[in-house]
Amino acid sequence: MFFERPDAGETAVLVHVDFQDEQEREDPGEFLELVRSAGAEPATLLQGSRRRPDPRAFIGTGKVEELRELLSIHAAELVIFNHALSPSQERNLERTLKCRVLDRTGLILDIFAQRARTHEGKLQVELAQLEYMSTRLVRGWTHLERQKGGIGLRGPGETQLETDRRLLRGRIKSIHKRLDKVRSQRDQNRRARSRADISSLSLVGYTNAGKSTLFNAMTDAQVYAADQLFATLDPTLRRLEVNDVGPVILADTVGFIRHLPHKLVEAFQATLQEANEAALLIHMIDAADPDRELNIAEVENVLKEIGASEVPCLRVMNKIDLLGSAPRIERNGDGLPEVVWLSAQKGQGLDLLTQALSERLAEDVIEAHLTLLPEQGKLRAGLHDLGAVREEAFDEQGRTLLDIRLPRRDLMQLLARLGESAKDYLPPQDRESMGWSQEASESP
């Protein structure tokens, strides 16, 4: 490390403070899950209430003494706060308690460091850690004299702290450059999908809502899924076939959490860009969570922060098996699916989700009756290849009578490939909406 801090064991004393301001409050149950996800052993939870944090140590002097006693009783070497501490508060507490002090942001960063698997994920986590660390470099090395001197090195020199800051800035700059390359590659991939007219879907939601479980169930992927916070950090993309739409790309993304550190949002910007440019967001919600409304609001806040609040969204209420509810679809005033209730783990309601995706993505579907001449066999074969033919018959003149249903995009691409005029095949209402005359022939 760049600086010296007290050593820390695995046994931790936890600190949670209730504030009068609802916006500042944290969930102690979620805090406990975070600590366990990090691999620490919670010895006890010290709780209290204040109107506002103490500027020096966050908690009052009485609680600091109580905390010192708990550390001695449980032989703990680590204190974890369920709140964001300033560098000075962290430093003052460590000096007083003679042990390592970690705040909520540092705890989340530690979990992220354990979970990252891909090169990109590790870079993103390291960037967030370094930027977090840069504000805390004031804690160490103050006892050291100027480091550079001696024969050939005379001059003002620089302190160890200044050296560390320079090294830190250099590393941060290097990571930014590498992440810019990753972002450029992702942009190229998105442009390629756009040229191929392939829609992308992005799974978003509060951490541990069941995104990876649903992702695996829908795509037969083997993404790591567990009943723990931040099981997924590295984005995974898979191809998925949707009725009336064709192939789409489904992306599994990192989960959100209340008061997600801004440095993490910035570091994971390349990953979260998948959500920003998706055709549809699938917002996974733990329906059995008593705080689900707060979680929904927090996810919407993060989506707003990354510029994805205007992307169309389909809510998925997961874990209905814990509520004893049946799978169902809720629709809006226009009849479009708005909420799907299912259980990803039990496989209940997955067919309803597929149906809802088809309806939301395939809003531009052509239904038509075509009459094809014998010499138009290539068009007939192409429609069969697309799975667009619902019924087929032949009249006395040998013409083919087709009842078709397919996305407008697929029909237009097929007709363009065969050199046919699209206006000769679109239904009258579609021709009129595109500015073509109703008198144009409906079929050759």
JSON list of N, CA, C and O in Angstrom, two decimals, residues 177-219:
[
{"chain": "A", "resi": 177, "resn": "LYS", "atom": "N", "xyz": [-6.87, 5.60, -19.49]},
{"chain": "A", "resi": 177, "resn": "LYS", "atom": "CA", "xyz": [-6.55, 5.36, -20.90]},
{"chain": "A", "resi": 177, "resn": "LYS", "atom": "C", "xyz": [-6.99, 3.97, -21.32]},
{"chain": "A", "resi": 177, "resn": "LYS", "atom": "O", "xyz": [-7.56, 3.77, -22.40]},
{"chain": "A", "resi": 178, "resn": "ARG", "atom": "N", "xyz": [-6.74, 2.98, -20.46]},
{"chain": "A", "resi": 178, "resn": "ARG", "atom": "CA", "xyz": [-7.11, 1.60, -20.81]},
{"chain": "A", "resi": 178, "resn": "ARG", "atom": "C", "xyz": [-8.62, 1.42, -20.83]},
{"chain": "A", "resi": 178, "resn": "ARG", "atom": "O", "xyz": [-9.16, 0.69, -21.67]},
{"chain": "A", "resi": 179, "resn": "LEU", "atom": "N", "xyz": [-9.31, 2.09, -19.92]},
{"chain": "A", "resi": 179, "resn": "LEU", "atom": "CA", "xyz": [-10.77, 2.00, -19.92]},
{"chain": "A", "resi": 179, "resn": "LEU", "atom": "C", "xyz": [-11.37, 2.73, -21.11]},
{"chain": "A", "resi": 179, "resn": "LEU", "atom": "O", "xyz": [-12.43, 2.36, -21.61]},
{"chain": "A", "resi": 180, "resn": "ASP", "atom": "N", "xyz": [-10.70, 3.79, -21.58]},
{"chain": "A", "resi": 180, "resn": "ASP", "atom": "CA", "xyz": [-11.16, 4.46, -22.79]},
{"chain": "A", "resi": 180, "resn": "ASP", "atom": "C", "xyz": [-11.12, 3.51, -23.98]},
{"chain": "A", "resi": 180, "resn": "ASP", "atom": "O", "xyz": [-12.01, 3.53, -24.85]},
{"chain": "A", "resi": 181, "resn": "LYS", "atom": "N", "xyz": [-10.10, 2.65, -24.04]},
{"chain": "A", "resi": 181, "resn": "LYS", "atom": "CA", "xyz": [-10.02, 1.64, -25.10]},
{"chain": "A", "resi": 181, "resn": "LYS", "atom": "C", "xyz": [-11.17, 0.64, -24.98]},
{"chain": "A", "resi": 181, "resn": "LYS", "atom": "O", "xyz": [-11.80, 0.27, -25.98]},
{"chain": "A", "resi": 182, "resn": "VAL", "atom": "N", "xyz": [-11.46, 0.23, -23.75]},
{"chain": "A", "resi": 182, "resn": "VAL", "atom": "CA", "xyz": [-12.58, -0.69, -23.53]},
{"chain": "A", "resi": 182, "resn": "VAL", "atom": "C", "xyz": [-13.88, -0.04, -23.97]},
{"chain": "A", "resi": 182, "resn": "VAL", "atom": "O", "xyz": [-14.73, -0.66, -24.63]},
{"chain": "A", "resi": 183, "resn": "ARG", "atom": "N", "xyz": [-14.04, 1.25, -23.60]},
{"chain": "A", "resi": 183, "resn": "ARG", "atom": "CA", "xyz": [-15.27, 1.97, -23.98]},
{"chain": "A", "resi": 183, "resn": "ARG", "atom": "C", "xyz": [-15.39, 2.08, -25.50]},
{"chain": "A", "resi": 183, "resn": "ARG", "atom": "O", "xyz": [-16.47, 1.93, -26.06]},
{"chain": "A", "resi": 184, "resn": "SER", "atom": "N", "xyz": [-14.26, 2.32, -26.16]},
{"chain": "A", "resi": 184, "resn": "SER", "atom": "CA", "xyz": [-14.26, 2.40, -27.62]},
{"chain": "A", "resi": 184, "resn": "SER", "atom": "C", "xyz": [-14.65, 1.08, -28.25]},
{"chain": "A", "resi": 184, "resn": "SER", "atom": "O", "xyz": [-15.43, 1.04, -29.22]},
{"chain": "A", "resi": 185, "resn": "GLN", "atom": "N", "xyz": [-14.14, -0.03, -27.69]},
{"chain": "A", "resi": 185, "resn": "GLN", "atom": "CA", "xyz": [-14.48, -1.34, -28.22]},
{"chain": "A", "resi": 185, "resn": "GLN", "atom": "C", "xyz": [-15.97, -1.63, -28.03]},
{"chain": "A", "resi": 185, "resn": "GLN", "atom": "O", "xyz": [-16.63, -2.19, -28.91]},
{"chain": "A", "resi": 186, "resn": "ARG", "atom": "N", "xyz": [-16.50, -1.25, -26.86]},
{"chain": "A", "resi": 186, "resn": "ARG", "atom": "CA", "xyz": [-17.93, -1.46, -26.61]},
{"chain": "A", "resi": 186, "resn": "ARG", "atom": "C", "xyz": [-18.77, -0.63, -27.58]},
{"chain": "A", "resi": 186, "resn": "ARG", "atom": "O", "xyz": [-19.80, -1.09, -28.07]},
{"chain": "A", "resi": 187, "resn": "ASP", "atom": "N", "xyz": [-18.34, 0.59, -27.83]},
{"chain": "A", "resi": 187, "resn": "ASP", "atom": "CA", "xyz": [-19.06, 1.44, -28.78]},
{"chain": "A", "resi": 187, "resn": "ASP", "atom": "C", "xyz": [-19.06, 0.81, -30.17]},
{"chain": "A", "resi": 187, "resn": "ASP", "atom": "O", "xyz": [-20.08, 0.84, -30.87]},
{"chain": "A", "resi": 188, "resn": "GLN", "atom": "N", "xyz": [-17.93, 0.24, -30.59]},
{"chain": "A", "resi": 188, "resn": "GLN", "atom": "CA", "xyz": [-17.86, -0.42, -31.89]},
{"chain": "A", "resi": 188, "resn": "GLN", "atom": "C", "xyz": [-18.83, -1.60, -31.94]},
{"chain": "A", "resi": 188, "resn": "GLN", "atom": "O", "xyz": [-19.52, -1.81, -32.95]},
{"chain": "A", "resi": 189, "resn": "ASN", "atom": "N", "xyz": [-18.86, -2.39, -30.86]},
{"chain": "A", "resi": 189, "resn": "ASN", "atom": "CA", "xyz": [-19.77, -3.54, -30.82]},
{"chain": "A", "resi": 189, "resn": "ASN", "atom": "C", "xyz": [-21.22, -3.09, -30.90]},
{"chain": "A", "resi": 189, "resn": "ASN", "atom": "O", "xyz": [-22.04, -3.72, -31.58]},
{"chain": "A", "resi": 190, "resn": "ARG", "atom": "N", "xyz": [-21.55, -1.99, -30.18]},
{"chain": "A", "resi": 190, "resn": "ARG", "atom": "CA", "xyz": [-22.93, -1.49, -30.22]},
{"chain": "A", "resi": 190, "resn": "ARG", "atom": "C", "xyz": [-23.29, -0.99, -31.61]},
{"chain": "A", "resi": 190, "resn": "ARG", "atom": "O", "xyz": [-24.41, -1.19, -32.09]},
{"chain": "A", "resi": 191, "resn": "ARG", "atom": "N", "xyz": [-22.34, -0.31, -32.27]},
{"chain": "A", "resi": 191, "resn": "ARG", "atom": "CA", "xyz": [-22.61, 0.18, -33.63]},
{"chain": "A", "resi": 191, "resn": "ARG", "atom": "C", "xyz": [-22.80, -0.98, -34.60]},
{"chain": "A", "resi": 191, "resn": "ARG", "atom": "O", "xyz": [-23.66, -0.93, -35.49]},
{"chain": "A", "resi": 192, "resn": "ALA", "atom": "N", "xyz": [-22.04, -2.05, -34.40]},
{"chain": "A", "resi": 192, "resn": "ALA", "atom": "CA", "xyz": [-22.19, -3.24, -35.25]},
{"chain": "A", "resi": 192, "resn": "ALA", "atom": "C", "xyz": [-23.57, -3.86, -35.06]},
{"chain": "A", "resi": 192, "resn": "ALA", "atom": "O", "xyz": [-24.23, -4.26, -36.02]},
{"chain": "A", "resi": 193, "resn": "ARG", "atom": "N", "xyz": [-24.01, -3.93, -33.80]},
{"chain": "A", "resi": 193, "resn": "ARG", "atom": "CA", "xyz": [-25.35, -4.48, -33.53]},
{"chain": "A", "resi": 193, "resn": "ARG", "atom": "C", "xyz": [-26.43, -3.58, -34.12]},
{"chain": "A", "resi": 193, "resn": "ARG", "atom": "O", "xyz": [-27.45, -4.05, -34.62]},
{"chain": "A", "resi": 194, "resn": "SER", "atom": "N", "xyz": [-26.18, -2.26, -34.05]},
{"chain": "A", "resi": 194, "resn": "SER", "atom": "CA", "xyz": [-27.15, -1.32, -34.61]},
{"chain": "A", "resi": 194, "resn": "SER", "atom": "C", "xyz": [-27.26, -1.47, -36.12]},
{"chain": "A", "resi": 194, "resn": "SER", "atom": "O", "xyz": [-28.35, -1.45, -36.68]},
{"chain": "A", "resi": 195, "resn": "ARG", "atom": "N", "xyz": [-26.10, -1.65, -36.78]},
{"chain": "A", "resi": 195, "resn": "ARG", "atom": "CA", "xyz": [-26.12, -1.84, -38.24]},
{"chain": "A", "resi": 195, "resn": "ARG", "atom": "C", "xyz": [-26.83, -3.13, -38.61]},
{"chain": "A", "resi": 195, "resn": "ARG", "atom": "O", "xyz": [-27.51, -3.21, -39.63]},
{"chain": "A", "resi": 196, "resn": "ALA", "atom": "N", "xyz": [-26.68, -4.15, -37.77]},
{"chain": "A", "resi": 196, "resn": "ALA", "atom": "CA", "xyz": [-27.36, -5.43, -38.02]},
{"chain": "A", "resi": 196, "resn": "ALA", "atom": "C", "xyz": [-28.81, -5.39, -37.55]},
{"chain": "A", "resi": 196, "resn": "ALA", "atom": "O", "xyz": [-29.53, -6.37, -37.68]},
{"chain": "A", "resi": 197, "resn": "ASP", "atom": "N", "xyz": [-29.23, -4.23, -37.01]},
{"chain": "A", "resi": 197, "resn": "ASP", "atom": "CA", "xyz": [-30.60, -4.04, -36.53]},
{"chain": "A", "resi": 197, "resn": "ASP", "atom": "C", "xyz": [-30.96, -5.05, -35.43]},
{"chain": "A", "resi": 197, "resn": "ASP", "atom": "O", "xyz": [-32.05, -5.61, -35.42]},
{"chain": "A", "resi": 198, "resn": "ILE", "atom": "N", "xyz": [-30.02, -5.30, -34.52]},
{"chain": "A", "resi": 198, "resn": "ILE", "atom": "CA", "xyz": [-30.26, -6.21, -33.40]},
{"chain": "A", "resi": 198, "resn": "ILE", "atom": "C", "xyz": [-30.48, -5.38, -32.14]},
{"chain": "A", "resi": 198, "resn": "ILE", "atom": "O", "xyz": [-29.62, -4.60, -31.74]},
{"chain": "A", "resi": 199, "resn": "SER", "atom": "N", "xyz": [-31.65, -5.54, -31.54]},
{"chain": "A", "resi": 199, "resn": "SER", "atom": "CA", "xyz": [-31.98, -4.78, -30.33]},
{"chain": "A", "resi": 199, "resn": "SER", "atom": "C", "xyz": [-31.20, -5.34, -29.14]},
{"chain": "A", "resi": 199, "resn": "SER", "atom": "O", "xyz": [-30.84, -6.52, -29.10]},
{"chain": "A", "resi": 200, "resn": "SER", "atom": "N", "xyz": [-30.94, -4.48, -28.17]},
{"chain": "A", "resi": 200, "resn": "SER", "atom": "CA", "xyz": [-30.27, -4.92, -26.95]},
{"chain": "A", "resi": 200, "resn": "SER", "atom": "C", "xyz": [-31.17, -4.68, -25.75]},
{"chain": "A", "resi": 200, "resn": "SER", "atom": "O", "xyz": [-31.86, -3.66, -25.66]},
{"chain": "A", "resi": 201, "resn": "LEU", "atom": "N", "xyz": [-31.18, -5.64, -24.83]},
{"chain": "A", "resi": 201, "resn": "LEU", "atom": "CA", "xyz": [-31.94, -5.54, -23.59]},
{"chain": "A", "resi": 201, "resn": "LEU", "atom": "C", "xyz": [-30.93, -5.53, -22.45]},
{"chain": "A", "resi": 201, "resn": "LEU", "atom": "O", "xyz": [-29.92, -6.23, -22.50]},
{"chain": "A", "resi": 202, "resn": "SER", "atom": "N", "xyz": [-31.21, -4.77, -21.41]},
{"chain": "A", "resi": 202, "resn": "SER", "atom": "CA", "xyz": [-30.29, -4.69, -20.29]},
{"chain": "A", "resi": 202, "resn": "SER", "atom": "C", "xyz": [-31.02, -4.99, -18.99]},
{"chain": "A", "resi": 202, "resn": "SER", "atom": "O", "xyz": [-32.05, -4.38, -18.69]},
{"chain": "A", "resi": 203, "resn": "LEU", "atom": "N", "xyz": [-30.49, -5.97, -18.23]},
{"chain": "A", "resi": 203, "resn": "LEU", "atom": "CA", "xyz": [-31.05, -6.30, -16.92]},
{"chain": "A", "resi": 203, "resn": "LEU", "atom": "C", "xyz": [-30.48, -5.32, -15.89]},
{"chain": "A", "resi": 203, "resn": "LEU", "atom": "O", "xyz": [-29.26, -5.23, -15.72]},
{"chain": "A", "resi": 204, "resn": "VAL", "atom": "N", "xyz": [-31.34, -4.60, -15.23]},
{"chain": "A", "resi": 204, "resn": "VAL", "atom": "CA", "xyz": [-30.90, -3.68, -14.18]},
{"chain": "A", "resi": 204, "resn": "VAL", "atom": "C", "xyz": [-31.73, -3.96, -12.93]},
{"chain": "A", "resi": 204, "resn": "VAL", "atom": "O", "xyz": [-32.78, -4.60, -12.99]},
{"chain": "A", "resi": 205, "resn": "GLY", "atom": "N", "xyz": [-31.24, -3.49, -11.80]},
{"chain": "A", "resi": 205, "resn": "GLY", "atom": "CA", "xyz": [-32.00, -3.68, -10.58]},
{"chain": "A", "resi": 205, "resn": "GLY", "atom": "C", "xyz": [-31.13, -3.60, -9.35]},
{"chain": "A", "resi": 205, "resn": "GLY", "atom": "O", "xyz": [-29.90, -3.50, -9.44]},
{"chain": "A", "resi": 206, "resn": "TYR", "atom": "N", "xyz": [-31.77, -3.65, -8.20]},
{"chain": "A", "resi": 206, "resn": "TYR", "atom": "CA", "xyz": [-31.07, -3.61, -6.93]},
{"chain": "A", "resi": 206, "resn": "TYR", "atom": "C", "xyz": [-30.25, -4.89, -6.79]},
{"chain": "A", "resi": 206, "resn": "TYR", "atom": "O", "xyz": [-30.61, -5.94, -7.34]},
{"chain": "A", "resi": 207, "resn": "THR", "atom": "N", "xyz": [-29.15, -4.81, -6.06]},
{"chain": "A", "resi": 207, "resn": "THR", "atom": "CA", "xyz": [-28.32, -5.98, -5.89]},
{"chain": "A", "resi": 207, "resn": "THR", "atom": "C", "xyz": [-29.10, -7.11, -5.21]},
{"chain": "A", "resi": 207, "resn": "THR", "atom": "O", "xyz": [-29.91, -6.87, -4.31]},
{"chain": "A", "resi": 208, "resn": "ASN", "atom": "N", "xyz": [-28.85, -8.33, -5.65]},
{"chain": "A", "resi": 208, "resn": "ASN", "atom": "CA", "xyz": [-29.49, -9.54, -5.12]},
{"chain": "A", "resi": 208, "resn": "ASN", "atom": "C", "xyz": [-31.00, -9.61, -5.43]},
{"chain": "A", "resi": 208, "resn": "ASN", "atom": "O", "xyz": [-31.75, -10.26, -4.71]},
{"chain": "A", "resi": 209, "resn": "ALA", "atom": "N", "xyz": [-31.42, -8.97, -6.52]},
{"chain": "A", "resi": 209, "resn": "ALA", "atom": "CA", "xyz": [-32.83, -9.04, -6.91]},
{"chain": "A", "resi": 209, "resn": "ALA", "atom": "C", "xyz": [-33.11, -10.28, -7.77]},
{"chain": "A", "resi": 209, "resn": "ALA", "atom": "O", "xyz": [-34.27, -10.62, -8.00]},
{"chain": "A", "resi": 210, "resn": "GLY", "atom": "N", "xyz": [-32.05, -10.94, -8.26]},
{"chain": "A", "resi": 210, "resn": "GLY", "atom": "CA", "xyz": [-32.24, -12.15, -9.05]},
{"chain": "A", "resi": 210, "resn": "GLY", "atom": "C", "xyz": [-31.93, -11.98, -10.52]},
{"chain": "A", "resi": 210, "resn": "GLY", "atom": "O", "xyz": [-32.38, -12.79, -11.35]},
{"chain": "A", "resi": 211, "resn": "LYS", "atom": "N", "xyz": [-31.15, -10.96, -10.88]},
{"chain": "A", "resi": 211, "resn": "LYS", "atom": "CA", "xyz": [-30.86, -10.69, -12.30]},
{"chain": "A", "resi": 211, "resn": "LYS", "atom": "C", "xyz": [-30.09, -11.85, -12.95]},
{"chain": "A", "resi": 211, "resn": "LYS", "atom": "O", "xyz": [-30.45, -12.29, -14.04]},
{"chain": "A", "resi": 212, "resn": "SER", "atom": "N", "xyz": [-29.05, -12.32, -12.29]},
{"chain": "A", "resi": 212, "resn": "SER", "atom": "CA", "xyz": [-28.23, -13.38, -12.89]},
{"chain": "A", "resi": 212, "resn": "SER", "atom": "C", "xyz": [-28.99, -14.70, -12.97]},
{"chain": "A", "resi": 212, "resn": "SER", "atom": "O", "xyz": [-28.80, -15.47, -13.91]},
{"chain": "A", "resi": 213, "resn": "THR", "atom": "N", "xyz": [-29.85, -14.97, -11.99]},
{"chain": "A", "resi": 213, "resn": "THR", "atom": "CA", "xyz": [-30.67, -16.18, -12.02]},
{"chain": "A", "resi": 213, "resn": "THR", "atom": "C", "xyz": [-31.60, -16.15, -13.23]},
{"chain": "A", "resi": 213, "resn": "THR", "atom": "O", "xyz": [-31.76, -17.15, -13.95]},
{"chain": "A", "resi": 214, "resn": "LEU", "atom": "N", "xyz": [-32.23, -15.01, -13.46]},
{"chain": "A", "resi": 214, "resn": "LEU", "atom": "CA", "xyz": [-33.10, -14.86, -14.63]},
{"chain": "A", "resi": 214, "resn": "LEU", "atom": "C", "xyz": [-32.28, -14.95, -15.92]},
{"chain": "A", "resi": 214, "resn": "LEU", "atom": "O", "xyz": [-32.71, -15.59, -16.89]},
{"chain": "A", "resi": 215, "resn": "PHE", "atom": "N", "xyz": [-31.12, -14.32, -15.94]},
{"chain": "A", "resi": 215, "resn": "PHE", "atom": "CA", "xyz": [-30.25, -14.34, -17.11]},
{"chain": "A", "resi": 215, "resn": "PHE", "atom": "C", "xyz": [-29.90, -15.78, -17.49]},
{"chain": "A", "resi": 215, "resn": "PHE", "atom": "O", "xyz": [-29.98, -16.18, -18.66]},
{"chain": "A", "resi": 216, "resn": "ASN", "atom": "N", "xyz": [-29.53, -16.59, -16.49]},
{"chain": "A", "resi": 216, "resn": "ASN", "atom": "CA", "xyz": [-29.19, -17.98, -16.75]},
{"chain": "A", "resi": 216, "resn": "ASN", "atom": "C", "xyz": [-30.39, -18.77, -17.24]},
{"chain": "A", "resi": 216, "resn": "ASN", "atom": "O", "xyz": [-30.29, -19.62, -18.13]},
{"chain": "A", "resi": 217, "resn": "ALA", "atom": "N", "xyz": [-31.57, -18.50, -16.64]},
{"chain": "A", "resi": 217, "resn": "ALA", "atom": "CA", "xyz": [-32.78, -19.23, -17.02]},
{"chain": "A", "resi": 217, "resn": "ALA", "atom": "C", "xyz": [-33.21, -18.93, -18.45]},
{"chain": "A", "resi": 217, "resn": "ALA", "atom": "O", "xyz": [-33.72, -19.80, -19.16]},
{"chain": "A", "resi": 218, "resn": "MET", "atom": "N", "xyz": [-32.99, -17.70, -18.91]},
{"chain": "A", "resi": 218, "resn": "MET", "atom": "CA", "xyz": [-33.44, -17.30, -20.25]},
{"chain": "A", "resi": 218, "resn": "MET", "atom": "C", "xyz": [-32.44, -17.64, -21.35]},
{"chain": "A", "resi": 218, "resn": "MET", "atom": "O", "xyz": [-32.81, -17.82, -22.50]},
{"chain": "A", "resi": 219, "resn": "THR", "atom": "N", "xyz": [-31.15, -17.71, -20.99]},
{"chain": "A", "resi": 219, "resn": "THR", "atom": "CA", "xyz": [-30.12, -17.87, -22.03]},
{"chain": "A", "resi": 219, "resn": "THR", "atom": "C", "xyz": [-29.32, -19.15, -21.89]},
{"chain": "A", "resi": 219, "resn": "THR", "atom": "O", "xyz": [-28.42, -19.40, -22.69]}
]
